[in-house]
Coordinates of C-alpha atoms and ligand atoms in Angstrom, one line a residue:
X6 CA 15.4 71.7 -33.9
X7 CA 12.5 69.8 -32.9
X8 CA 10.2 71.1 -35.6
X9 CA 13.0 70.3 -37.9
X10 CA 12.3 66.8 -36.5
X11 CA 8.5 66.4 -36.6
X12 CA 8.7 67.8 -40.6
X13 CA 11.2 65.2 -41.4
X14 CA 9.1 62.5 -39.5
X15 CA 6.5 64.0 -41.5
X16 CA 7.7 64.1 -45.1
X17 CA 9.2 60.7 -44.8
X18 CA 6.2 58.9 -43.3
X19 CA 4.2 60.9 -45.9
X20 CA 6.5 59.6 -48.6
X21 CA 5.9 55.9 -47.6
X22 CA 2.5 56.0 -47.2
X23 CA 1.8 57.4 -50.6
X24 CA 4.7 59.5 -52.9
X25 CA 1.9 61.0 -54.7
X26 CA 1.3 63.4 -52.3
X27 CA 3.6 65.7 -53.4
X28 CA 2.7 65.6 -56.7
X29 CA -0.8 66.5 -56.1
X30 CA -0.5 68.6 -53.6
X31 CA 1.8 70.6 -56.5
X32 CA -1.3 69.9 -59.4
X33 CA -3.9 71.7 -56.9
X34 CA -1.3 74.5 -56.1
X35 CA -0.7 75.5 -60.0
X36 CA -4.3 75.4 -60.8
X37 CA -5.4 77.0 -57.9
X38 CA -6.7 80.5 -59.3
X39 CA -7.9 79.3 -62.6
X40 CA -10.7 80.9 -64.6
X41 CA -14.2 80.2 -64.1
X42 CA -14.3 79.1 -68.1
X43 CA -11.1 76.7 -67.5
X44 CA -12.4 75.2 -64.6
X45 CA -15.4 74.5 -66.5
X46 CA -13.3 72.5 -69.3
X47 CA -11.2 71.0 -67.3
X48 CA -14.3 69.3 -65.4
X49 CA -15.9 68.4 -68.2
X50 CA -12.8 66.5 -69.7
X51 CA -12.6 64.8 -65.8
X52 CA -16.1 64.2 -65.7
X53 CA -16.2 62.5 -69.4
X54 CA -13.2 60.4 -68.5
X55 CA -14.5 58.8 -65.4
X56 CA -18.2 58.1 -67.0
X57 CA -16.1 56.1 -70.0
X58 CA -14.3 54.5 -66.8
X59 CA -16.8 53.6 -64.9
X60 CA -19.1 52.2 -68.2
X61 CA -16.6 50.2 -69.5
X62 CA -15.5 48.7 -65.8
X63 CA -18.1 48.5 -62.9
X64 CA -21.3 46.5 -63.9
X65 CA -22.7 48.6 -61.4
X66 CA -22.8 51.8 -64.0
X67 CA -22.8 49.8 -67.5
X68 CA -26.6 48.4 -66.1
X69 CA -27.5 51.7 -64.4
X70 CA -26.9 53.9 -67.5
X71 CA -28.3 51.2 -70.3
X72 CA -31.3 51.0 -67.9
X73 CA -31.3 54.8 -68.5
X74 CA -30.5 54.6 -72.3
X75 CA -27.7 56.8 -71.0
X76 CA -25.1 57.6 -74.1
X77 CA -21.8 59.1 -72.9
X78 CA -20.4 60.5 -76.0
X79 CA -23.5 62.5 -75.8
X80 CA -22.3 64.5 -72.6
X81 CA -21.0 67.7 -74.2
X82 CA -21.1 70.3 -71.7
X83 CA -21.9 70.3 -67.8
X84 CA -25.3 70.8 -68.4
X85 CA -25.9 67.2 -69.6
X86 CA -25.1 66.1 -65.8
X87 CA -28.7 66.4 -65.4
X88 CA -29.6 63.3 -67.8
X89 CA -27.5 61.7 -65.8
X90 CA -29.3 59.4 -63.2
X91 CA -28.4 59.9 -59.4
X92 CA -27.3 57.3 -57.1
X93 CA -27.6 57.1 -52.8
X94 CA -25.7 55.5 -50.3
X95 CA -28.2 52.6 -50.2
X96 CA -27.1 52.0 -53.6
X97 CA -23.4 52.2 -53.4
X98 CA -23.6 50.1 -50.2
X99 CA -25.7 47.3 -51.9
X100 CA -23.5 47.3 -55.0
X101 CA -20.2 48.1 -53.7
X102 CA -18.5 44.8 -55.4
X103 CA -20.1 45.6 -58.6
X104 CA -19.0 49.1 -58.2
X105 CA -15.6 48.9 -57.2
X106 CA -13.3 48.0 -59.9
X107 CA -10.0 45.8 -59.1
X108 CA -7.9 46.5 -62.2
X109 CA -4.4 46.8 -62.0
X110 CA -3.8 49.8 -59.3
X111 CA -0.1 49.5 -58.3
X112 CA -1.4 50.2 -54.8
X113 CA -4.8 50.9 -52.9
X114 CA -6.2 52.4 -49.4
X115 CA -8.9 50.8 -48.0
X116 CA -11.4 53.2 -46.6
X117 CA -14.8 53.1 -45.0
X118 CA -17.6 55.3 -44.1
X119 CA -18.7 56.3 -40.2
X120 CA -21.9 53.9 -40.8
X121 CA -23.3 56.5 -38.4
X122 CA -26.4 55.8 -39.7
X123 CA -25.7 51.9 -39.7
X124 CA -25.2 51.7 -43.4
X125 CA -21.3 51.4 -42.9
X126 CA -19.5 51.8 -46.6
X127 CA -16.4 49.9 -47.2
X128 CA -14.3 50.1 -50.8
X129 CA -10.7 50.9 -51.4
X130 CA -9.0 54.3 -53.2
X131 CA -6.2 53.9 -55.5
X132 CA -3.2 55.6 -55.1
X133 CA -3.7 58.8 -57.0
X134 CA -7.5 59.6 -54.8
X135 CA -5.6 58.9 -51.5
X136 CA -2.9 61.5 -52.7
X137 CA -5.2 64.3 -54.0
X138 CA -7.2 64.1 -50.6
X139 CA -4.6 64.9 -48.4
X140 CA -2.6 67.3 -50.7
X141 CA -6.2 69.2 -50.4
X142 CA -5.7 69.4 -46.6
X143 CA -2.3 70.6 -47.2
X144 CA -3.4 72.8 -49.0
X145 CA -6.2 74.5 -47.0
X146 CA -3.7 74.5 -44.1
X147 CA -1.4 76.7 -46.1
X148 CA -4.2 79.2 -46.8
X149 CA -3.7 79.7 -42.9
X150 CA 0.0 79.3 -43.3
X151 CA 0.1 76.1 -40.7
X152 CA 2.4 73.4 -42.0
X153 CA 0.7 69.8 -41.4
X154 CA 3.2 68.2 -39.0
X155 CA 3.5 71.7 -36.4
X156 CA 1.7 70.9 -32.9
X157 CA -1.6 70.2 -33.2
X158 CA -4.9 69.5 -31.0
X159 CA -7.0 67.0 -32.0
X160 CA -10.4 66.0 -31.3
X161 CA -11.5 62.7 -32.7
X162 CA -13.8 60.7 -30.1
X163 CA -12.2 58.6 -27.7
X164 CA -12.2 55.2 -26.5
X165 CA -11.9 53.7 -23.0
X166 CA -9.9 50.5 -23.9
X167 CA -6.7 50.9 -22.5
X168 CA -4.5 49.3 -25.3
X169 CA -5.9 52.1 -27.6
X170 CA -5.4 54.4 -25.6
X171 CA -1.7 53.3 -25.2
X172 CA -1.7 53.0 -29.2
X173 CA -2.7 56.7 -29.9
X174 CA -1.0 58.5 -27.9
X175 CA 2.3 56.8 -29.5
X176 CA 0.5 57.6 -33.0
X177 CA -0.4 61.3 -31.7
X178 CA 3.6 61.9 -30.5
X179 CA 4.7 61.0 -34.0
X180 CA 2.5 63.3 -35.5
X181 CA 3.2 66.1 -33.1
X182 CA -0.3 65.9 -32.0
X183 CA -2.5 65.8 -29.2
X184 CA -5.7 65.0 -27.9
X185 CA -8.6 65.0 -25.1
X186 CA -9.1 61.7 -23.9
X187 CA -12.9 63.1 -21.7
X188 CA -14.2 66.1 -20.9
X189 CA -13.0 66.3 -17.1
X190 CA -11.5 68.7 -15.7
X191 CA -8.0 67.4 -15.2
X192 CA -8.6 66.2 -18.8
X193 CA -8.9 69.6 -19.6
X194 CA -6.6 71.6 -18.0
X195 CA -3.6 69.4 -19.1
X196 CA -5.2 69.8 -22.8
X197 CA -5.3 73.2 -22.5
X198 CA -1.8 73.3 -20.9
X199 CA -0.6 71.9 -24.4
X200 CA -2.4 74.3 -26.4
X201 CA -0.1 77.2 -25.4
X202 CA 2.3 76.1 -27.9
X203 CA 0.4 74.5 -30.5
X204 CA 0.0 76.0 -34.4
X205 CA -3.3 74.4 -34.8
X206 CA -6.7 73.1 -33.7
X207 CA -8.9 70.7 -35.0
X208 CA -11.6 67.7 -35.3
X209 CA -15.2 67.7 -34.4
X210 CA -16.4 71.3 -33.2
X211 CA -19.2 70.3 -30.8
X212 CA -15.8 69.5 -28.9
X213 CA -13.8 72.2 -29.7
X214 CA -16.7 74.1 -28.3
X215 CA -16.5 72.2 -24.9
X216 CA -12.8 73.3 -24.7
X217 CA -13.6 76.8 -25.4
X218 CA -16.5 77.0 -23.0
X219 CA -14.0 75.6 -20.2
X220 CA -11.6 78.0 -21.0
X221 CA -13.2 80.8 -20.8
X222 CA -14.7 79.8 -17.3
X223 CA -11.0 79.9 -16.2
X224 CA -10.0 83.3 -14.2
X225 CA -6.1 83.2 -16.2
X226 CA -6.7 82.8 -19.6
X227 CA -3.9 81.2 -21.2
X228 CA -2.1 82.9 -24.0
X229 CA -2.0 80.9 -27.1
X230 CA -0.5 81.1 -30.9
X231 CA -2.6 79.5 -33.0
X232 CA -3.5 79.7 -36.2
X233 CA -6.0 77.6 -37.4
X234 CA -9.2 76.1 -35.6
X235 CA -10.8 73.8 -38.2
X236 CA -14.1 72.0 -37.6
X237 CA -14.7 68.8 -39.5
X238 CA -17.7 65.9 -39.6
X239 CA -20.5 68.5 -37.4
X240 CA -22.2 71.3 -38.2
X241 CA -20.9 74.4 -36.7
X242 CA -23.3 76.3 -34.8
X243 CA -23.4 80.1 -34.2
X244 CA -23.1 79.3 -30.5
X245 CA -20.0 77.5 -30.9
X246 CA -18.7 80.2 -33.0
X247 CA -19.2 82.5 -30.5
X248 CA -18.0 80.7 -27.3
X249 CA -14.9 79.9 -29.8
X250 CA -13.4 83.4 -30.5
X251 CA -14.1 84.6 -27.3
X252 CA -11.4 82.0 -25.8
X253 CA -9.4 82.1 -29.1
X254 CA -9.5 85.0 -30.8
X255 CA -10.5 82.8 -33.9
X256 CA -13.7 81.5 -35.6
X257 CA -13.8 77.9 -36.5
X258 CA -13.2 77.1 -40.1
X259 CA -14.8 74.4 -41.8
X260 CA -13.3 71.4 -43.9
X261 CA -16.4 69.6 -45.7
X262 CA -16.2 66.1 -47.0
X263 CA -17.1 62.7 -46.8
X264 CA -14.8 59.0 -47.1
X265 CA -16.6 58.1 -49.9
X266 CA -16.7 62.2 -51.7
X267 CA -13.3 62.9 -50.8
X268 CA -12.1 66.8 -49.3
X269 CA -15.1 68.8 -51.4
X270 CA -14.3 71.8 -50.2
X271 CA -12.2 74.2 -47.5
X272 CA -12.6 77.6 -46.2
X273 CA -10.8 80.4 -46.4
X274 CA -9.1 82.8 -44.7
X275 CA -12.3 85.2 -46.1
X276 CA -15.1 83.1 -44.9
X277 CA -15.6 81.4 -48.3
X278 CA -16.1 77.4 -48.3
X279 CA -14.5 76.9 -51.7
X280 CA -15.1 74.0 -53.4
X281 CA -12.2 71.6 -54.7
X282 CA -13.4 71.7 -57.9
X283 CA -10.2 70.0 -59.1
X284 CA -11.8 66.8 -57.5
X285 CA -15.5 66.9 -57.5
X286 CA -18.2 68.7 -59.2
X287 CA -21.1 69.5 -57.0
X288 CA -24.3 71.0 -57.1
X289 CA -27.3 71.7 -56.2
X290 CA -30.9 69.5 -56.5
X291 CA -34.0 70.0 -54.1
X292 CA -31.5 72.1 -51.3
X293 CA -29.5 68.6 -51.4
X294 CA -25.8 68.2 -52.7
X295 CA -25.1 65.8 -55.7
X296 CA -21.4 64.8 -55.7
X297 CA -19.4 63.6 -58.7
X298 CA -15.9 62.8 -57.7
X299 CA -13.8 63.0 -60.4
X300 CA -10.7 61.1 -59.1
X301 CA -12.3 58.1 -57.4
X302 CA -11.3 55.4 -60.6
X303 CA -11.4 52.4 -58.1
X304 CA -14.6 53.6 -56.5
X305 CA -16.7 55.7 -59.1
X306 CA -18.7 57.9 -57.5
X307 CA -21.2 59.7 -59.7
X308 CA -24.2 61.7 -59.2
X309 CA -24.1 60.9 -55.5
X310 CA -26.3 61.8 -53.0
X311 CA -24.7 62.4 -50.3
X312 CA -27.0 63.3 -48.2
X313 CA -26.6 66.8 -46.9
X314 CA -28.6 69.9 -47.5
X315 CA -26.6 72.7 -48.6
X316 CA -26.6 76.0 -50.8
X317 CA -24.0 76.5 -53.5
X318 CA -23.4 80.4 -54.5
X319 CA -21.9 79.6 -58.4
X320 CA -21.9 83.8 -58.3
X321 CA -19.8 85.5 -55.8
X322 CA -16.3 86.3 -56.0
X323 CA -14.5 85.9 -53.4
X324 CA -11.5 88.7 -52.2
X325 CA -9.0 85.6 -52.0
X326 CA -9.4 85.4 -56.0
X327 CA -10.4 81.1 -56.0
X328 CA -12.9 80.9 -58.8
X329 CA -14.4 77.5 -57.6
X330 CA -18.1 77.6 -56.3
X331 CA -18.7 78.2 -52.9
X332 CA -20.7 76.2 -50.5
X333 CA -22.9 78.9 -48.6
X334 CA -24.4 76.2 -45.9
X335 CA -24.5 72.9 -44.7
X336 CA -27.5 71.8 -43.0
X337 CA -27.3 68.3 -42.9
X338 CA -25.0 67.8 -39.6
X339 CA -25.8 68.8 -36.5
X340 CA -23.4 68.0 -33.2
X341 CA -25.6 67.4 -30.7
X342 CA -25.2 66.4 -26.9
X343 CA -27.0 63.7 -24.7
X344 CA -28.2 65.0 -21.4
X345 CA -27.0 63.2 -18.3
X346 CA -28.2 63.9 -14.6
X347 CA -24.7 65.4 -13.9
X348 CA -22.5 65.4 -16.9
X349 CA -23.3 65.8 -20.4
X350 CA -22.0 63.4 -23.4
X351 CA -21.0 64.0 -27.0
X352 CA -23.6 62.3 -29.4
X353 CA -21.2 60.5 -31.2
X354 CA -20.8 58.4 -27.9
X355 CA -23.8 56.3 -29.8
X356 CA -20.9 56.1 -33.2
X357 CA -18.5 54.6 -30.6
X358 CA -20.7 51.9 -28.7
X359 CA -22.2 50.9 -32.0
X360 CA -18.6 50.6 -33.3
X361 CA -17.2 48.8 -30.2
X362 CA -20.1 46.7 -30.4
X363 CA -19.5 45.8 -34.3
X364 CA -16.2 44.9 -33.7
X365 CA -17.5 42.2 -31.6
X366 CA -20.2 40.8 -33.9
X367 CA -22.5 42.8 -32.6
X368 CA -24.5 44.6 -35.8
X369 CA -26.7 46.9 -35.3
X370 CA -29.0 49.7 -36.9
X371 CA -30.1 52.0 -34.6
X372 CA -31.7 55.7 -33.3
X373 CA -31.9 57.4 -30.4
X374 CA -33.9 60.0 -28.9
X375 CA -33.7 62.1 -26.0
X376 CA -37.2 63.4 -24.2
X377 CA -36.1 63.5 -20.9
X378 CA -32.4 64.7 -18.8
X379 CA -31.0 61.4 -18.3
X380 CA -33.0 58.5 -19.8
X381 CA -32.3 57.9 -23.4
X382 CA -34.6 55.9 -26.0
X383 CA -32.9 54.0 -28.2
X384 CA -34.6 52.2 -31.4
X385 CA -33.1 49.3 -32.9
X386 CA -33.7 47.3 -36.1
X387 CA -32.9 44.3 -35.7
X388 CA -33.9 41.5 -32.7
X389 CA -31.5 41.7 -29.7
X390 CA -31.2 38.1 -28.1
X391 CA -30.5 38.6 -23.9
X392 CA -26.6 38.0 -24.4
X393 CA -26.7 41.1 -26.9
X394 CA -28.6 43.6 -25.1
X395 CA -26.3 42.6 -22.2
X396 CA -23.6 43.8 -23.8
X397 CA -24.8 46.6 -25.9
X398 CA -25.9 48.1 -22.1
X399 CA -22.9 47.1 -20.3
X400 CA -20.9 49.5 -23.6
X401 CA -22.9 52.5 -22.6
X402 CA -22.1 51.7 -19.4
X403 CA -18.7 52.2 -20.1
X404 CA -19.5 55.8 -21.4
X405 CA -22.7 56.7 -19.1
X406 CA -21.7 55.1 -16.1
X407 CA -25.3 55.3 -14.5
X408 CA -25.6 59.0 -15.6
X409 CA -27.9 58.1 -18.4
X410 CA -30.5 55.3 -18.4
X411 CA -30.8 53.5 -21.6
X412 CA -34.0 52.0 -22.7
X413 CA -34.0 49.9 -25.2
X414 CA -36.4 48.9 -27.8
X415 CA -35.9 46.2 -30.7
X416 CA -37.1 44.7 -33.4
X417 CA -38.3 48.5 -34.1
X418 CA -38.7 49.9 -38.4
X419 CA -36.0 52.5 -38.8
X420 CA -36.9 55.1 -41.0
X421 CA -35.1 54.9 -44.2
X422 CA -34.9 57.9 -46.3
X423 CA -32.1 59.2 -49.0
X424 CA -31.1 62.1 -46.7
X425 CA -29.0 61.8 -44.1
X426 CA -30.5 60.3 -41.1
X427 CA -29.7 61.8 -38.0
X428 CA -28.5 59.0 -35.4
X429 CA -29.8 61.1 -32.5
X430 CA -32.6 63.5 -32.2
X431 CA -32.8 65.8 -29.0
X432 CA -36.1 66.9 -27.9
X433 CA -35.2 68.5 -24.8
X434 CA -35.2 72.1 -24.8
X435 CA -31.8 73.5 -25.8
X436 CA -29.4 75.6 -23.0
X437 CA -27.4 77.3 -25.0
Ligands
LIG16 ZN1 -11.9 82.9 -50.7

């Protein structure tokens, strides 16, 4: 009865939020075991269609390829990607008006990247991206036979305020969902009280990898049905996997994509990361990945470096029979922890005080290292007046709460470069 309940809470909200859902989610489900040659023409077609778009619609490209003496009725095959030029973050942030295009969508979804890095992306999807990215969710959960609105951990970060706190846990019970507010140990044990009758796991793994540690320090292990553990956002370490199917019984599968990418690929239940190749065409340049979504019209992406280093494997053939390229490894993202004197902290802590702290005004690039247990170094760009760095201490505060000192430096050169840069780097020895 109740599940009856959360699926129709599920399809309706679904429906109002976007009724192209479905409609997607049925496009990816047809063409899900196409050939090898038809994915290659239907990319192609995709890929030509979205160069003429963006051309004839963004500045941003119509300069970028006459610079380049670019002609698009001269892309014939996937091959002539190559001549095409590629484009970072730097350059989608700097450009984004010229980039995104405002024509007549009947509706759009704003969207933003984490700006982990302190280059936060904001542009808006139209209808038909929004639908395709979370039909490709859908779709990965079926591969594991979980249906989106069964009970569900979450892990997503966590803030103190007590009005949000209040205003996700009412959003969680809609969505039959759950989450861990900290890592204490009441904290836990009522999270992991909840798990005993939840379908699926999910959200960043360097947390699902606390929970699993914790429970299998406990003497009674509890006895759980799920079905899916998916990591998103981190890189999953051996150590995690590990930890995780000794308290599960399951390895942690990965979901790989970006805001600004879209869903670029799931695993499945074989180990394989396929990639969606109905929505983006990746590959491979110097170990880094080069995304061309194909179904971002508002927000072109093409040629994109997103800023990861990974290995594509065009050959294998995987047992599930998907013909897409795989995505062998991600190097690019690594979850990390900050070493206090007694406890230890996520390092996305840094993503939520830098957040808290832009959404009062308060902008800031920054980088953090770790040399010693307990003190952190943190780097920033810009000047801090007194009133700022007040506040910018009193928010890790908030988090640290005297178990990690923070010193602060400003005014400091961060190193730009068109990987990925890592927010935190950890130079104390590892104890896993
Ligand atoms: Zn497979």
């Amino acid at each position: 009865m109740l599940s009856q309940m959360y699926r129709l809470l599920y399809v309706i909200g679904q429906y109002l939020y976007n009724n192209q859902i479905q409609k997607e989610y049925d496009f990816l489900k047809n063409t899900e075991f196409l050939g090898r040659k038809e994915i290659d023409s239907f990319q192609l077609k995709e890929l030509k269609r979205i160069l003429t778009l963006a051309y004839s619609k963004s500045t941003f490209y119509k300069d970028l390829y006459d610079k380049h003496n670019l002609k698009i009725n001269e892309i014939n095959s996937l091959e002539d990607l190559k001549g095409i030029p590629c484009i970072d973050k730097k350059q989608l942030v700097e450009n984004s008006q010229q980039i995104q295009i405002e024509q007549s969508f009947v509706k759009i979804y704003p969207a933003k990247t984490s700006g982990s890095t302190g280059q936060s992306l904001k542009f808006k999807r139209n209808k038909s991206w929004d639908a395709r990215n979370r039909a490709s969710i859908s779709l990965g959960y079926q591969w594991f036979n979980v249906k989106p609105w069964e009970l569900n951990g979450y892990f997503w970060g966590y803030n103190f305020d007590t009005i949000s706190v209040i205003k996700t846990r009412i959003l969680d019970a809609m969505q039959n969902r759950f989450r861990l507010f900290s890592l204490k140990k009441s904290a836990l044990d009522s999270f992991i009280k909840k798990l005993e009758n939840a379908s699926y796991l999910h959200g960043y793994s360097s947390m699902i990898y606390e929970v699993a540690k914790y429970t299998n320090s406990l003497k009674a292990k509890p006895i759980l049905k799920l079905k899916l553990i998916k990591g998103t956002s981190e890189k999953i370490l051996e150590t995690y996997q590990r930890e995780v199917w000794e308290a599960f019984n399951l390895k942690i599968i990965s979901e790989y994509g970006a805001a600004e990418s879209g869903i670029i690929a799931f695993e499945c239940p074989h180990g394989s990361l396929h990639n969606f190749w109905q929505n983006v065409i990746i590959e491979e340049v110097d170990n880094e990945i080069i995304v061309t979504n194909l179904v971002s019209d508002s927000f072109p992406i093409i040629r994109y470096k997103l800023g990861d280093y990974v290995t594509i494997d065009s050959s294998t053939n995987c047992h599930c029979g998907r013909n897409g390229v795989i995505v062998k490894d991600i190097a690019g993202r690594v979850g990390e922890k900050i070493l206090g004197h007694n406890h230890s902290y996520p390092s996305l802590t840094l993503y939520y005080v830098f957040k808290n702290l832009n959404q009062i005004g308060i902008q800031l690039n920054y980088t953090a290292v770790q040399r010693v247990k307990g003190e952190l170094e943190l780097s920033v760009e810009q000047k801090v007046d007194k009133k700022s760095r007040m506040k910018l201490l009193a928010e890790f505060e908030k988090y640290f709460n005297n178990d990690v000192i923070v010193y602060l430096k400003d005014s400091v050169r961060i190193k730009t470069e068109s990987k990925k840069q890592k927010d935190f780097i950890s130079l104390l020895e590892k104890e896993l």
